[in-house]
Amino acid sequence: MKLASLKNGKRDGALIVVSRDLTRAVAADDIAPTLQAAIENWQQVVPALQARSDALNAGTAAGAFAFDQTKVASPLPRAYQWLDGSAYLSHVELVRKARGADMPKSFLDDPLMYQGSSDYFTGPHDPVLVESEDWGVDLEAELAIITDDVPMLTKQDDAKRHIKLLMLVNDISLRHIIPAELNKGFGFLNGKGVTAFSPVAVTPDELGDAWNGSKVSLPLTVNINGEKLGAPLAGEDVYFEFPKLISHAAKTRTLGAGTVIGSGTISNHDRTRGFCCISEKRALEVVEHGEAKTSFFRFGDRVRVEMFDTSGASIFGAIDNEIRPYAS
Amino acid sequence: MKLASLKNGKRDGALIVVSRDLTRAVAADDIAPTLQAAIENWQQVVPALQARSDALNAGTAAGAFAFDQTKVASPLPRAYQWLDGSAYLSHVELVRKARGADMPKSFLDDPLMYQGSSDYFTGPHDPVLVESEDWGVDLEAELAIITDDVPMLTKQDDAKRHIKLLMLVNDISLRHIIPAELNKGFGFLNGKGVTAFSPVAVTPDELGDAWNGSKVSLPLTVNINGEKLGAPLAGEDVYFEFPKLISHAAKTRTLGAGTVIGSGTISNHDRTRGFCCISEKRALEVVEHGEAKTSFFRFGDRVRVEMFDTSGASIFGAIDNEIRPYAS
């Protein structure tokens, strides 16, 4: 089942069901008005949503219309919680190596994770608005899950069943703002700008054999202005899988239904797979050539993030954001 | 005008208007179903809410009932954003001094602020549930504001008009979890447990002369098990006032309506005013006697946070949380 939120002038959009091949859609706001409402009542609404999805895929859904990826908001246009992990330590290692820092051993025991801003998510085809190119605008391409209610102290083994939906993420990171902010010791605030998600969120069964209950074994493809930045394998080198990220977040509190948890930038030790952020490419340039050659985003640049199944079909639709100046 | 969210079995409660003296209330969910809905449509709903408030205070509101502070959730039972500043540098200075660290000069230019969890706020009279006393459970008593939509790059002078409501906060802090977490460099996640707010949120005019558009000039009273921990003056030693905190948060992104911003632990350089957290009292004990004598919370302890006007009337009602073990 694939779900999306049609822009309708309201903050949370209107829930729609999208066909497996992403060509058709049908309204579902009579079942649950928004995706947030659906996730809060997941067990109750799934049968009706699944029936509508089945009818849509069979070509028998009344009121079906052409699906346009540019007409939707992020699946949750805003959320009550967005937590972003750093599950791929090869990302952490490389970025630290470029600045001459080792990775602390403690990073192997306990996931890095920060509380991100979730009051407004940028749409998958919306522009990313920044004041200045000097902010050092970068992407971080990731996978994310949406959970239902997770009790405090949920263990890793019990965490799997709380994963209800998956999405792609473009977590915009402002590389020239982050260092001073992290030095203050309280984590990210200004340094993580907006975050955009894929046009659709999918139930785990849509991934077939590529989903083992904990991780997705497919490449994540990133293009900038039509040129490939990389296609690292999301199933390789993932040190902390999603159930571990959930149990870490729930150590001292419940997680409310609709909590979004990101994997962090997908990254492989095999650098020939390319990159899911510009920063890693620059870090490798520093390590290999002594200086970074690739620049961060300029106004007018476009970044595209997409995941294809083994037959070449897009699973989540594409995130396709253009970097533009903010006009206040 | 004083607003609250009556617990009704739903996640966001039902909007009610509360009388100035906190003795009576009347339903307002016909005007806006929830406080979040009200803040999203503030200009449109304020006239009707004000009329109902006026009728309630005049004793002419139909359907008025006795207001019971134990029957309400936090004014926003959950929010899309909770940002907590550290506006009172005397708190930062003292806590750092106790561990032998100076305060960096940069802390004078740029507010410390973290993105907190907002998917579930504890009710003002609900228990605070923790796994273990070994977490080092502490309170942080603060003031907070609720904003409407704040555009990116809003300057301090323009920020004032986005302050729509004020509340008190008890930001539960897990002192024995925080150090290792902050050492990882990504800010708070497990170390800040739950957060509780006062029974009512009030419009700034309810504060009269105690509100100058930027800060509240009244003491904030904290009692633990009926004994006073302190009553620091919220209008003294506040280095970053609310408009500055708003403009800091909005440097790289919009803030959605319903954003909650906290002042950080209220703290005075005059230590005879007492404390709004146990940690500061312990820090002073370390500085003066070489070791801390006051312990963090034990199960069964109760913490009460309240603010009184110059005539002795409670403005926001009381936060009154008991610390209890979490039964999973």
XYZ file of C-alpha atoms in Angstrom, chain A residues 22-325:
304
model
C 2.684 5.511 -9.081
C 0.482 6.384 -12.065
C -2.963 6.501 -10.408
C -4.422 7.701 -7.122
C -7.723 7.783 -5.306
C -9.025 9.832 -2.380
C -8.965 8.163 1.037
C -9.858 11.073 3.305
C -13.232 9.463 3.958
C -11.331 6.634 5.712
C -8.931 8.952 7.563
C -8.705 12.675 6.771
C -4.917 12.810 7.014
C -1.982 10.422 7.231
C -1.480 11.500 10.862
C -5.071 10.481 11.623
C -4.489 7.158 9.845
C -1.336 6.309 11.791
C -3.092 7.125 15.077
C -5.813 4.595 14.235
C -3.745 2.247 12.106
C -5.299 -1.105 13.027
C -8.803 0.266 12.476
C -8.146 1.966 9.127
C -5.792 -0.501 7.438
C -8.497 -2.875 6.156
C -10.386 -0.074 4.365
C -7.180 1.491 3.008
C -5.943 -1.893 1.804
C -9.255 -2.596 0.050
C -9.058 0.765 -1.723
C -5.455 0.116 -2.679
C -6.345 -3.310 -4.067
C -9.167 -1.810 -6.127
C -6.879 0.944 -7.423
C -4.200 -1.549 -8.462
C -6.877 -3.692 -10.112
C -8.166 -0.682 -12.056
C -11.596 -0.807 -10.423
C -11.402 2.083 -7.939
C -14.168 4.644 -8.444
C -12.927 8.227 -8.741
C -9.328 7.295 -9.507
C -7.230 10.038 -11.095
C -3.732 10.443 -12.554
C -1.121 10.696 -9.811
C 1.061 13.807 -10.064
C 4.112 13.740 -7.786
C 4.348 17.534 -7.926
C 0.889 17.946 -6.353
C 1.626 16.257 -3.040
C 3.166 17.407 0.217
C 5.498 15.180 2.173
C 3.458 12.143 3.335
C 3.322 13.719 6.792
C 3.344 17.426 5.836
C 4.308 18.052 9.467
C 4.812 15.683 12.371
C 4.903 15.680 16.157
C 8.345 14.112 16.115
C 11.264 13.738 13.708
C 14.317 11.894 14.963
C 17.323 11.403 12.741
C 19.892 8.728 13.461
C 23.355 8.101 12.061
C 23.078 4.415 11.279
C 25.788 4.341 8.593
C 29.035 4.820 10.451
C 31.030 4.962 7.224
C 29.485 8.438 6.782
C 30.557 9.472 10.282
C 34.051 7.982 9.850
C 34.746 9.655 6.513
C 33.505 13.101 7.513
C 35.534 12.968 10.740
C 38.640 11.638 8.958
C 38.600 14.645 6.633
C 38.921 16.939 9.629
C 41.559 14.727 11.265
C 39.318 13.285 13.965
C 38.912 9.623 14.862
C 35.516 8.142 15.548
C 35.004 7.548 19.298
C 34.580 3.876 20.214
C 31.341 4.754 22.025
C 29.777 5.428 18.620
C 29.739 1.645 18.114
C 27.501 1.043 21.144
C 24.965 3.789 21.050
C 23.451 5.411 17.967
C 23.975 9.074 17.275
C 20.503 10.596 16.974
C 19.141 14.120 17.089
C 15.711 15.632 17.582
C 14.908 17.472 14.354
C 12.352 20.113 13.487
C 9.052 18.701 12.295
C 6.620 21.629 12.342
C 6.872 21.933 8.568
C 8.281 19.490 6.043
C 9.098 20.672 2.541
C 7.200 18.895 -0.238
C 9.043 16.378 -2.416
C 9.036 18.719 -5.434
C 9.079 22.029 -3.573
C 12.023 24.397 -3.690
C 14.461 24.465 -0.790
C 14.640 28.120 0.284
C 17.823 29.452 1.844
C 19.090 32.966 2.513
C 22.549 32.411 1.124
C 24.753 29.947 -0.716
C 27.255 30.724 2.041
C 25.262 28.522 4.378
C 26.992 25.542 2.712
C 23.778 23.888 1.555
C 24.008 20.101 1.270
C 21.610 17.179 1.085
C 21.544 14.024 3.166
C 19.675 11.215 1.397
C 18.211 8.685 3.791
C 15.477 6.191 4.485
C 12.908 6.867 7.204
C 10.155 5.006 9.003
C 6.883 6.123 10.563
C 5.887 4.388 13.799
C 2.674 3.956 15.694
C 2.716 4.501 19.482
C 5.902 3.054 20.976
C 5.911 2.492 24.764
C 8.851 3.694 26.820
C 11.600 1.070 27.240
C 10.554 -0.913 24.156
C 13.332 -3.376 23.358
C 14.835 -3.910 19.944
C 13.008 -7.216 19.363
C 9.642 -5.648 20.092
C 10.386 -2.526 18.083
C 9.973 -4.116 14.637
C 6.195 -4.298 14.856
C 5.955 -0.535 15.359
C 7.306 0.163 11.851
C 4.214 0.972 9.795
C 5.483 2.959 6.803
C 8.744 3.793 5.015
C 9.796 6.900 3.072
C 12.846 8.536 1.533
C 14.302 11.702 3.047
C 16.292 14.679 1.855
C 17.593 16.187 5.089
C 18.996 19.574 4.072
C 22.132 20.320 6.075
C 23.816 23.715 6.322
C 27.474 22.728 6.529
C 28.874 26.169 7.275
C 26.420 26.759 10.132
C 26.715 23.346 11.792
C 30.275 23.463 13.254
C 29.764 26.536 15.456
C 26.367 25.257 16.501
C 27.612 21.798 17.501
C 30.472 23.425 19.410
C 27.861 25.001 21.693
C 26.960 21.461 22.756
C 23.172 21.448 22.461
C 22.910 19.833 19.014
C 21.380 21.043 15.758
C 18.922 23.882 15.466
C 19.833 26.400 12.749
C 22.223 23.950 11.075
C 19.541 21.600 9.850
C 17.300 23.575 7.557
C 14.250 22.007 6.025
C 13.557 18.347 5.424
C 11.722 16.860 2.437
C 10.258 13.374 2.089
C 9.351 11.210 -0.901
C 5.964 11.652 -2.603
C 4.631 8.421 -1.108
C 5.061 6.452 2.098
C 4.809 2.696 1.613
C 3.934 -0.209 3.856
C 6.857 -2.620 4.335
C 5.231 -5.343 2.180
C 5.639 -3.073 -0.874
C 9.394 -3.685 -0.607
C 9.038 -7.451 -0.966
C 12.295 -9.339 -0.391
C 14.210 -6.061 -0.097
C 12.773 -5.612 3.421
C 13.794 -8.012 6.195
C 11.932 -6.260 8.977
C 14.915 -4.108 9.946
C 16.575 -2.682 6.836
C 16.073 -2.109 3.096
C 18.446 -3.914 0.719
C 18.367 -1.680 -2.352
C 20.533 1.198 -3.613
C 19.471 4.789 -2.993
C 20.154 6.930 -6.057
C 21.122 10.593 -5.815
C 21.503 12.904 -8.809
C 22.512 16.559 -8.821
C 21.576 18.479 -11.962
C 21.132 15.150 -13.729
C 24.558 13.773 -12.816
C 24.862 10.856 -10.460
C 26.340 11.661 -7.064
C 25.994 8.064 -5.975
C 23.863 5.020 -5.381
C 25.039 3.467 -2.102
C 23.456 0.217 -0.992
C 21.053 0.883 1.874
C 21.345 -2.726 3.046
C 25.154 -2.650 3.407
C 27.208 -1.126 6.212
C 24.125 -0.240 8.244
C 25.419 -0.488 11.774
C 22.199 0.411 13.596
C 19.056 -0.990 11.976
C 15.655 0.619 12.462
C 14.548 -1.467 15.488
C 17.728 -0.405 17.310
C 17.037 3.247 16.455
C 13.481 2.927 17.820
C 14.578 1.299 21.080
C 17.281 3.939 21.532
C 14.768 6.768 21.107
C 12.313 5.121 23.527
C 14.803 4.662 26.389
C 13.317 7.395 28.574
C 9.928 8.190 27.011
C 7.110 7.031 24.796
C 7.126 7.849 21.097
C 3.778 9.114 19.853
C 2.084 7.672 16.760
C 3.432 9.429 13.696
C 7.003 9.581 14.962
C 9.381 9.714 11.991
C 12.838 8.180 12.421
C 15.564 8.611 9.816
C 18.492 6.292 9.121
C 21.011 9.084 8.626
C 22.923 9.520 5.382
C 23.240 6.199 3.588
C 26.911 5.452 3.051
C 29.084 2.507 2.051
C 32.678 1.742 2.893
C 33.015 0.957 -0.836
C 33.431 4.558 -1.991
C 32.974 3.563 -5.653
C 29.229 3.425 -4.884
C 29.288 7.207 -4.651
C 27.588 9.362 -2.048
C 24.283 10.428 -0.538
C 25.649 13.835 0.475
C 28.109 16.317 -1.010
C 30.005 16.494 2.268
C 31.236 12.910 1.987
C 32.431 13.463 -1.565
C 34.312 16.540 -0.375
C 35.718 14.605 2.579
C 37.091 11.926 0.259
C 38.622 14.650 -1.931
C 40.333 16.074 1.135
C 41.616 12.647 2.192
C 42.840 11.781 -1.341
C 43.919 15.147 -2.775
C 44.325 17.425 0.234
C 41.449 19.700 -0.677
C 37.759 19.601 -1.548
C 36.891 20.338 -5.178
C 33.155 19.770 -5.278
C 31.139 22.758 -4.098
C 27.981 22.713 -2.027
C 24.711 23.693 -3.721
C 24.399 26.890 -5.726
C 21.071 28.595 -6.411
C 19.354 26.799 -9.256
C 20.876 23.409 -8.483
C 18.455 20.494 -8.372
C 18.831 17.368 -6.276
C 16.934 14.168 -7.022
C 16.661 11.225 -4.639
C 15.000 7.979 -5.696
C 14.981 4.257 -4.953
C 14.320 1.654 -7.653
C 13.365 -1.970 -7.178
C 15.256 -4.768 -8.927
C 13.037 -4.360 -11.992
C 13.870 -0.650 -12.219
C 10.557 0.699 -10.953
C 10.542 3.707 -8.627
C 9.196 2.654 -5.236
C 8.643 5.951 -3.437
C 8.571 8.418 -6.340
C 11.316 11.028 -6.550
C 12.343 13.787 -4.208
C 13.327 16.598 -6.586
C 14.212 19.868 -4.830
C 15.646 22.996 -6.426
C 17.763 25.280 -4.236
C 16.418 28.834 -4.392
C 16.999 32.116 -2.543
